[in-house]
PDB file of C-alpha atoms in Angstrom:
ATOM      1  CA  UNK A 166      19.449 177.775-101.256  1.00  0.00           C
ATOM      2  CA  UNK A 167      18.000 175.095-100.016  1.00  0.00           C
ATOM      3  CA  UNK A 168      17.368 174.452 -96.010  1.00  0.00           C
ATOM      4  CA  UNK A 169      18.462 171.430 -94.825  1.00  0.00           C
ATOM      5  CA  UNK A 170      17.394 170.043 -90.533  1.00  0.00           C
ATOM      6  CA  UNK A 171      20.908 170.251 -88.239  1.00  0.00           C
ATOM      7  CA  UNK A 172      20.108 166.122 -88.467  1.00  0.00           C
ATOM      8  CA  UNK A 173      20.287 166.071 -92.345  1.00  0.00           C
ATOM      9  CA  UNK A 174      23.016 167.642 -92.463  1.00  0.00           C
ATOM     10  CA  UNK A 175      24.551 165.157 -90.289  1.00  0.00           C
ATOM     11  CA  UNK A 176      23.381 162.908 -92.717  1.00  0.00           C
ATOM     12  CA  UNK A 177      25.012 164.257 -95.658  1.00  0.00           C
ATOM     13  CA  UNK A 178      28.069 164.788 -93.829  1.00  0.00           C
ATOM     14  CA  UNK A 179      28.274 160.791 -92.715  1.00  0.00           C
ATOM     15  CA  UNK A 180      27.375 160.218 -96.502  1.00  0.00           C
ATOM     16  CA  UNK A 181      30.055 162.509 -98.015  1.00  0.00           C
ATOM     17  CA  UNK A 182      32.361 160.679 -95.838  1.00  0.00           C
ATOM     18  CA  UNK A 183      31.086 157.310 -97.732  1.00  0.00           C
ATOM     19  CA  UNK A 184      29.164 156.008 -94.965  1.00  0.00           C
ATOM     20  CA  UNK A 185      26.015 153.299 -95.934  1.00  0.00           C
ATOM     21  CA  UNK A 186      22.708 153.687 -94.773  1.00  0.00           C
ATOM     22  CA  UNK A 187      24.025 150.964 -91.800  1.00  0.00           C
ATOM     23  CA  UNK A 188      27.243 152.546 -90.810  1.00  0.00           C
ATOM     24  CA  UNK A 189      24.974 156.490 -90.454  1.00  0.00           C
ATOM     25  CA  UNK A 190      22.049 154.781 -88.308  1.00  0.00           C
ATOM     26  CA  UNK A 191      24.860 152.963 -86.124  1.00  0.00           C
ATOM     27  CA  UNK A 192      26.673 156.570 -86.005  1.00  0.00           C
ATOM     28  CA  UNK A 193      23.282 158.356 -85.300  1.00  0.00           C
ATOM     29  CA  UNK A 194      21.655 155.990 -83.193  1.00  0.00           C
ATOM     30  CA  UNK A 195      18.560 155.442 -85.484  1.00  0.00           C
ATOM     31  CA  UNK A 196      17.124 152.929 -87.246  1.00  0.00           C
ATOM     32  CA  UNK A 197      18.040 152.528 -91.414  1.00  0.00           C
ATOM     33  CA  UNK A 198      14.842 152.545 -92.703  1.00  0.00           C
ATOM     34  CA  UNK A 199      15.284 156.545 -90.760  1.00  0.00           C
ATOM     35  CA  UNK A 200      18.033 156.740 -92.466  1.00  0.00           C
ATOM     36  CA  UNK A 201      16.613 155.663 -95.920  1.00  0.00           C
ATOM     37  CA  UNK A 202      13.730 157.994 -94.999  1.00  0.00           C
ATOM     38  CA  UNK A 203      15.946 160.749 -94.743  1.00  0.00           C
ATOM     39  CA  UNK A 204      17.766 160.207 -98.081  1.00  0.00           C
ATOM     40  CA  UNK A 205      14.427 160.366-100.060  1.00  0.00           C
ATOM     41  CA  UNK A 206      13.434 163.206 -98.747  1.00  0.00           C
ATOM     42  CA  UNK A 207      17.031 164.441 -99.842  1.00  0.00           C
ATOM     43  CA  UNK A 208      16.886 163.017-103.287  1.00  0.00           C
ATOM     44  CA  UNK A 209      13.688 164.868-103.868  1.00  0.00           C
ATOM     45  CA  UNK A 210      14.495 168.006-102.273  1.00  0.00           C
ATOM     46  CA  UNK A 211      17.616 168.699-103.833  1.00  0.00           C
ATOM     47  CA  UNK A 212      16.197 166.947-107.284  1.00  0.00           C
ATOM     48  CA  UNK A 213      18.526 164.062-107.477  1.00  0.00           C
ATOM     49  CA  UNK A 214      18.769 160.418-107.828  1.00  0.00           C
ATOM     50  CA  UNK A 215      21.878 159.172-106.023  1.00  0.00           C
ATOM     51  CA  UNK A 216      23.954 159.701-103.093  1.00  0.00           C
ATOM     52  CA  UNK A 217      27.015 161.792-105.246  1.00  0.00           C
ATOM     53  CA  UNK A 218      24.451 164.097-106.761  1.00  0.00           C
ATOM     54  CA  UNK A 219      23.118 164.238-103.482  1.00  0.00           C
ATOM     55  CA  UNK A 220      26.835 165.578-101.892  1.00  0.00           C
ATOM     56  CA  UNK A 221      27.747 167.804-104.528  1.00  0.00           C
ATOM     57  CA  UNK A 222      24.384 169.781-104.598  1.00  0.00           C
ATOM     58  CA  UNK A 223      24.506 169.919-101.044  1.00  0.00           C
ATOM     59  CA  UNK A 224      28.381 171.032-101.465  1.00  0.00           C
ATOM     60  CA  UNK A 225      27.760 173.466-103.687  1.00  0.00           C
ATOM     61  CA  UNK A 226      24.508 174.684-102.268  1.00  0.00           C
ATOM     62  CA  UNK A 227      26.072 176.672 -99.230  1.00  0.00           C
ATOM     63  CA  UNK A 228      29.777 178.256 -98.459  1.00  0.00           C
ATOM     64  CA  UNK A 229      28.928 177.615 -94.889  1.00  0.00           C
ATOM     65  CA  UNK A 230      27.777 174.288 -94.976  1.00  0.00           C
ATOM     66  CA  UNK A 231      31.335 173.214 -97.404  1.00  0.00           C
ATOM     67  CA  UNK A 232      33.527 174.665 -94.710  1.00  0.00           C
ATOM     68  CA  UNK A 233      32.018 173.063 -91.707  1.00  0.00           C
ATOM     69  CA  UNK A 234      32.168 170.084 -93.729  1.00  0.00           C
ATOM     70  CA  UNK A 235      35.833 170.623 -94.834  1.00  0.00           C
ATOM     71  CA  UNK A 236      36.516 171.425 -91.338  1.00  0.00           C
ATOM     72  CA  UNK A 237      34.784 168.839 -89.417  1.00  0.00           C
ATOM     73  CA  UNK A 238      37.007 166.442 -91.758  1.00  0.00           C
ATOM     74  CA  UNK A 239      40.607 167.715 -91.511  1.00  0.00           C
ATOM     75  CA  UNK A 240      39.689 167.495 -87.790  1.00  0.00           C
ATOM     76  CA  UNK A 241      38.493 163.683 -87.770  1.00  0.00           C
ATOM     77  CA  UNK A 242      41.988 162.981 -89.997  1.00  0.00           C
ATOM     78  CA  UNK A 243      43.755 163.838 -86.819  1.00  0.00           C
TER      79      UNK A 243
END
């Protein structure tokens, strides 16, 4: 499994969501060259090259992490 920071996983979350790089750093309050920063760091960690790869293997990586995310998003259609 691989670890992912309680901020990158906000990151994949925003970009599961289809969020750009823009719309996450406006969300997060940081800059988007943090955000790009984060994403490569992503891509090369989990061994991909784009931003679906990037949600799927992060998906697929962890139970856990799929039903927060499943959660968190059934509660933000409300």
């Amino acid at each position: 499994m691989t670890r992912t920071s309680a901020r990158q996983d906000e990151v994949l979350a925003l970009i599961a969501r289809g969020m750009s790089s823009r719309e996450i750093a406006e969300s997060l309050a940081i800059s988007p060259k943090t955000v790009e920063s984060h994403l490569q760091r992503l891509f090369d960690r989990y061994g991909v090259r784009n931003r679906a790869g990037l949600v799927a293997r992060w998906l697929s990586d962890s139970e856990d992490v799929y039903q927060r995310f499943v959660s968190s998003s059934r509660d933000g259609d409300r």
